[in-house]
Coordinates of N, CA and C in Angstrom, one line a residue:
M142 N 89.7 75.0 149.2 CA 90.2 74.2 151.0 C 88.6 73.6 151.4
T143 N 88.8 72.4 151.4 CA 87.8 72.3 153.3 C 88.1 71.5 153.9
I144 N 87.6 72.0 155.0 CA 88.0 72.1 156.4 C 87.1 71.6 157.3
T145 N 87.3 70.6 157.9 CA 85.9 70.5 159.5 C 86.9 70.9 160.4
L146 N 85.3 72.0 161.3 CA 85.3 72.6 162.2 C 84.6 72.2 163.5
K147 N 85.3 72.1 164.5 CA 84.3 70.7 165.5 C 83.8 72.0 166.8
Y148 N 82.7 71.7 167.7 CA 83.1 73.0 168.5 C 82.9 71.8 170.0
F149 N 83.7 72.9 171.0 CA 82.8 71.5 172.2 C 82.2 72.7 173.0
G150 N 82.0 72.4 174.3 CA 81.2 73.2 175.4 C 80.4 73.8 175.2
S151 N 80.5 74.8 175.5 CA 80.2 76.0 175.8 C 79.5 76.5 173.7
L152 N 81.0 75.8 173.4 CA 80.9 76.9 171.6 C 79.8 76.2 170.9
V153 N 79.1 75.1 171.2 CA 78.5 74.6 170.9 C 76.7 75.0 170.8
D154 N 77.3 75.8 172.1 CA 75.2 76.8 172.7 C 75.2 77.6 171.6
I155 N 76.5 78.9 171.8 CA 77.6 79.8 170.5 C 76.7 79.1 169.1
T156 N 77.9 78.5 168.3 CA 77.4 78.0 167.0 C 75.9 77.1 166.8
Q157 N 75.3 76.5 167.7 CA 74.3 75.9 167.4 C 74.5 74.7 166.8
K158 N 76.1 73.9 166.6 CA 76.1 73.2 166.4 C 77.4 72.5 166.5
K159 N 77.6 71.0 166.4 CA 79.1 70.1 167.5 C 80.1 70.4 165.9
E160 N 79.6 70.4 164.9 CA 80.8 70.2 163.4 C 80.3 70.8 163.0
E161 N 80.7 71.7 161.6 CA 80.5 71.8 160.2 C 81.7 71.8 159.4
I162 N 82.0 71.2 157.8 CA 82.3 71.5 156.8 C 82.1 72.9 156.1
F163 N 83.9 73.4 156.0 CA 84.1 74.6 155.5 C 84.9 74.7 154.2
S164 N 83.6 75.5 153.6 CA 85.0 75.4 152.2 C 85.1 76.7 151.8
M165 N 86.9 77.5 151.2 CA 87.2 78.5 150.6 C 87.6 78.5 149.6
E166 N 88.1 79.2 149.1 CA 88.2 79.8 148.0 C 90.0 79.0 148.2
E167 N 90.8 79.5 148.6 CA 91.8 80.1 149.1 C 93.1 78.5 149.8
N168 N 93.5 77.9 149.1 CA 94.6 76.8 149.1 C 95.2 76.6 151.3
K169 N 95.8 78.1 151.1 CA 96.5 78.0 152.7 C 95.3 79.1 152.9
M170 N 96.1 78.7 154.7 CA 95.2 80.1 155.7 C 95.7 80.2 157.3
S171 N 95.7 81.3 157.9 CA 96.7 81.1 158.5 C 95.3 81.0 160.8
V172 N 95.6 81.0 161.3 CA 94.3 80.4 162.4 C 93.4 81.9 162.7
S173 N 94.7 82.8 162.8 CA 94.0 83.8 163.0 C 92.8 84.0 161.6
F174 N 92.7 84.1 160.6 CA 92.4 84.7 159.5 C 91.1 83.5 159.9
L175 N 91.1 82.1 160.4 CA 90.0 82.1 160.2 C 88.9 82.4 162.3
K176 N 89.8 82.1 162.5 CA 89.7 83.0 163.9 C 88.6 83.9 163.5
S177 N 88.6 84.9 162.5 CA 88.3 86.2 162.8 C 87.2 86.4 161.8
K178 N 87.2 85.2 160.6 CA 85.2 84.8 160.3 C 85.7 84.1 160.4
M179 N 85.4 83.3 161.9 CA 84.7 82.4 162.5 C 83.9 83.7 163.8
E180 N 84.4 85.0 164.1 CA 84.4 85.7 164.4 C 82.9 86.6 163.9
T181 N 83.1 86.9 163.1 CA 82.7 87.3 162.4 C 81.2 86.6 161.7
T182 N 80.6 85.5 161.4 CA 79.9 84.4 161.4 C 78.5 84.4 163.1
Y183 N 80.0 84.1 163.8 CA 79.9 83.9 165.4 C 80.2 84.9 166.2
E184 N 78.7 86.7 166.6 CA 79.7 87.1 166.3 C 80.0 87.1 168.3
K185 N 78.7 86.2 169.0 CA 79.3 86.0 170.1 C 81.1 84.9 170.9
L186 N 81.1 85.0 169.5 CA 82.4 83.9 170.0 C 84.0 84.9 170.2
K187 N 83.3 86.6 169.5 CA 84.5 87.4 170.5 C 84.1 87.5 171.6
N188 N 83.1 88.2 172.8 CA 83.2 87.8 174.1 C 83.6 86.7 174.1
T189 N 84.1 86.2 174.0 CA 84.3 84.2 174.6 C 86.0 83.8 174.1
N190 N 85.9 83.2 175.7 CA 87.2 82.7 175.6 C 87.4 81.1 174.9
Y191 N 88.8 80.9 173.9 CA 88.8 79.0 173.7 C 90.0 79.3 173.2
S192 N 90.3 78.2 172.3 CA 91.8 77.6 172.3 C 91.3 77.0 170.3
I193 N 91.8 77.3 170.4 CA 91.7 76.2 169.1 C 93.3 75.6 169.1
A194 N 92.8 74.1 168.2 CA 93.4 72.8 167.8 C 93.5 72.7 166.2
V195 N 94.7 72.3 166.3 CA 94.4 72.2 163.7 C 94.6 71.0 164.7
N196 N 94.2 70.2 163.6 CA 94.5 68.2 163.6 C 94.7 67.6 165.2
Q197 N 94.4 68.5 165.9 CA 94.3 67.4 167.6 C 95.7 67.9 168.1
A198 N 96.6 69.3 167.4 CA 97.2 69.9 168.7 C 96.9 71.4 168.5
M199 N 97.1 71.5 170.2 CA 96.7 72.7 170.3 C 97.6 74.4 169.3
S200 N 97.2 74.9 168.7 CA 97.6 76.2 167.8 C 98.3 77.7 168.0
S201 N 98.7 78.1 167.5 CA 98.3 79.1 167.7 C 98.4 80.1 166.6
L202 N 98.1 81.1 167.1 CA 97.5 82.1 165.5 C 97.7 82.1 164.0
D203 N 100.2 81.8 164.5 CA 100.4 82.4 163.3 C 100.8 80.8 162.4
N204 N 99.9 80.1 162.9 CA 99.8 78.6 162.6 C 98.6 78.6 160.7
T205 N 99.2 77.7 160.0 CA 99.2 77.6 158.5 C 97.6 76.3 159.1
I206 N 96.4 76.8 158.1 CA 96.1 75.9 158.1 C 95.7 75.6 156.6
K207 N 95.5 74.0 156.4 CA 95.8 73.3 155.6 C 94.9 72.3 154.0
D208 N 94.1 72.0 153.3 CA 93.3 71.3 152.7 C 92.9 70.3 153.6
Q209 N 92.0 69.6 154.3 CA 91.4 68.4 154.6 C 91.8 68.6 156.7
D210 N 92.5 69.6 156.9 CA 92.6 70.0 158.1 C 91.5 70.0 158.8
V211 N 90.9 69.3 160.3 CA 90.0 69.5 161.8 C 90.7 70.2 162.8
I212 N 89.3 71.3 163.1 CA 90.0 72.2 163.5 C 88.9 72.5 164.6
A213 N 89.3 72.2 166.1 CA 88.4 72.2 166.4 C 88.6 73.4 167.8
F214 N 87.7 73.6 168.2 CA 87.1 75.4 168.4 C 86.8 74.5 170.6
L215 N 87.8 75.2 170.8 CA 87.7 73.9 172.9 C 87.2 75.5 173.3
P216 N 86.7 75.5 174.6 CA 86.1 76.3 176.3 C 87.2 76.2 176.1
P217 N 87.6 77.0 177.5 CA 88.6 76.6 178.6 C 88.1 75.7 179.5
F218 N 88.8 74.6 180.0 CA 89.2 73.2 180.9 C 90.5 73.2 181.7
A219 N 89.6 73.2 182.9 CA 90.4 73.4 184.3 C 91.4 71.0 184.7
G220 N 92.5 71.7 184.4 CA 93.0 70.4 184.9 C 92.5 70.2 187.1
G221 N 92.3 68.2 187.0 CA 92.5 68.2 188.5 C 93.2 66.8 188.6

């Protein structure tokens, strides 16, 4: 499975990337599993508040990620 990961705001500073392609052997995974994997790769994410969107829709941690999905890591934001 190959997915695209996109980072925004302060998360770009943590990852030093705006986007990366992520490949795994699994055909499906939960958002929670990906979050855990990314927090192992980028340890500063553990102490950061952020949301995750899958294919431009806010996602809960139990949602399933599939091949070719686009995952966005979004820092807190305020409306106005």
